[in-house]
Amino acid sequence: MKHKWVIVTIIVFAMSIMSISILKAEEKQGKYDFETRMALYKKTEAVTQIPWYFLAAIDQYEHNIHQEKASKTGIVGITIPIEKWVGETNPALKEKLPEEIVALFDGMGRDGDGDGYVDRKNDEDILYSMANWILQYGVTRDDIKTALWNYYQRELTVYSITNMAKIFKTLQTLDLEKNVFPVPPNANYSYRNTWGDPRGFGGRRIHEGTDIFANYGVPVRSTTYGIVEMKGWNKFGGWRIGIRDTHNIYHYYAHLQSYQKDVKLGQIVKPGDIIGYVGSSGYGPKGTSGKFPPHLHYGMYRDNGKNEWSFDPYPLLRKWEKQRE
């Protein structure tokens, strides 16, 4: 049993390192050219009637799950498998083919830039092909959700893309990269790296976050742009809120004393928005409080399109803390 626990800890630690590496790679790559991306989404919307914010959400989701992308420029993240692109029975598994050949084998690839070819590396062709495939189901929100389910075959993916589309539609921008520390800089607080520490309540497990100790009632802020995906009681986290951002990262705020008035499921939040207040709720049935000093448990979970896992938020917290916003 001891060896099993060590193996689990090593695996989770390795996944955390991978998540931090992905985040650093995204940061190093820099902000994508938001104006170019928006122009591509709007152009595709004009010819297909698929709303730009759904195209943006699908593209952003695929940026999040692919380290290597089909796009030659890297501006578009959608990476359609080559077999789907050219057709499952097509013997010519080539990135670029005449459109009529791909259509003959019922491939997804379509000519978006009017050159007569479908190029899996061409941004316009990629977006137009995805939009055209969705169009067979319709242009309403429910139609698009059906199309997403048939393409990805995963409920969390459909949920994430739909929520991401709502964020883009509400805020009318793709530039949503700002982050802040989860408690105000003038608050009296302390924290250290507690991710991965053993925990015993509810069975042996690791601590999937960082504890930020502060007084009862200190405001808890959203660290990111995102959507409130979860709200309510959890026996481990007490009164908690879960927010998913446009990088498909789930931010978990636990042990709250109370929620900010009017915070509700499906609400779009911005960095710095107050979502609740530090408390000591949890470790028992609904309403349990006071079993430990007041603090905010802050966790981050990344979804790669197949699995979702916790990773260490401490390095990012230190970075955001230095910004003093």
Short mmCIF file of N, CA and C in Angstrom, two decimals, residues 228 231 241 258-269 273-277:
data_model
loop_
_atom_site.label_atom_id
_atom_site.label_comp_id
_atom_site.label_asym_id
_atom_site.label_seq_id
_atom_site.Cartn_x
_atom_site.Cartn_y
_atom_site.Cartn_z
N VAL A 228 -18.33 30.85 -13.78
CA VAL A 228 -18.60 30.09 -12.56
C VAL A 228 -19.24 28.76 -12.97
N LYS A 231 -20.74 25.80 -7.71
CA LYS A 231 -20.97 26.58 -6.50
C LYS A 231 -21.80 25.73 -5.55
N ILE A 241 -16.33 27.48 -4.68
CA ILE A 241 -16.67 27.95 -6.02
C ILE A 241 -15.62 27.41 -6.98
N SER A 258 -18.57 32.59 3.22
CA SER A 258 -19.81 32.93 2.50
C SER A 258 -19.45 33.35 1.09
N TYR A 259 -20.49 33.51 0.27
CA TYR A 259 -20.30 33.95 -1.11
C TYR A 259 -20.58 35.44 -1.23
N GLN A 260 -19.99 36.04 -2.24
CA GLN A 260 -20.36 37.40 -2.58
C GLN A 260 -21.80 37.40 -3.08
N LYS A 261 -22.54 38.40 -2.70
CA LYS A 261 -23.95 38.50 -3.08
C LYS A 261 -24.08 38.44 -4.60
N ASP A 262 -25.04 37.67 -5.06
CA ASP A 262 -25.41 37.57 -6.47
C ASP A 262 -24.46 36.73 -7.33
N VAL A 263 -23.40 36.16 -6.75
CA VAL A 263 -22.56 35.25 -7.53
C VAL A 263 -23.38 34.00 -7.83
N LYS A 264 -23.44 33.62 -9.11
CA LYS A 264 -24.30 32.49 -9.48
C LYS A 264 -23.63 31.64 -10.55
N LEU A 265 -24.14 30.42 -10.71
CA LEU A 265 -23.64 29.53 -11.74
C LEU A 265 -23.83 30.16 -13.13
N GLY A 266 -22.83 30.01 -13.98
CA GLY A 266 -22.91 30.56 -15.32
C GLY A 266 -22.51 32.01 -15.42
N GLN A 267 -22.14 32.62 -14.29
CA GLN A 267 -21.76 34.03 -14.30
C GLN A 267 -20.35 34.19 -14.87
N ILE A 268 -20.14 35.23 -15.68
CA ILE A 268 -18.82 35.55 -16.22
C ILE A 268 -18.12 36.47 -15.21
N VAL A 269 -16.88 36.10 -14.86
CA VAL A 269 -16.12 36.90 -13.90
C VAL A 269 -14.82 37.39 -14.54
N ASP A 273 -12.63 40.31 -9.41
CA ASP A 273 -14.03 40.27 -8.96
C ASP A 273 -14.11 39.48 -7.66
N ILE A 274 -14.79 40.03 -6.66
CA ILE A 274 -14.96 39.33 -5.39
C ILE A 274 -16.02 38.25 -5.55
N ILE A 275 -15.66 37.01 -5.18
CA ILE A 275 -16.58 35.89 -5.34
C ILE A 275 -17.00 35.29 -3.99
N GLY A 276 -16.27 35.62 -2.93
CA GLY A 276 -16.61 35.08 -1.61
C GLY A 276 -15.68 35.63 -0.55
N TYR A 277 -15.69 34.98 0.63
CA TYR A 277 -14.92 35.48 1.77
C TYR A 277 -14.28 34.31 2.52
#
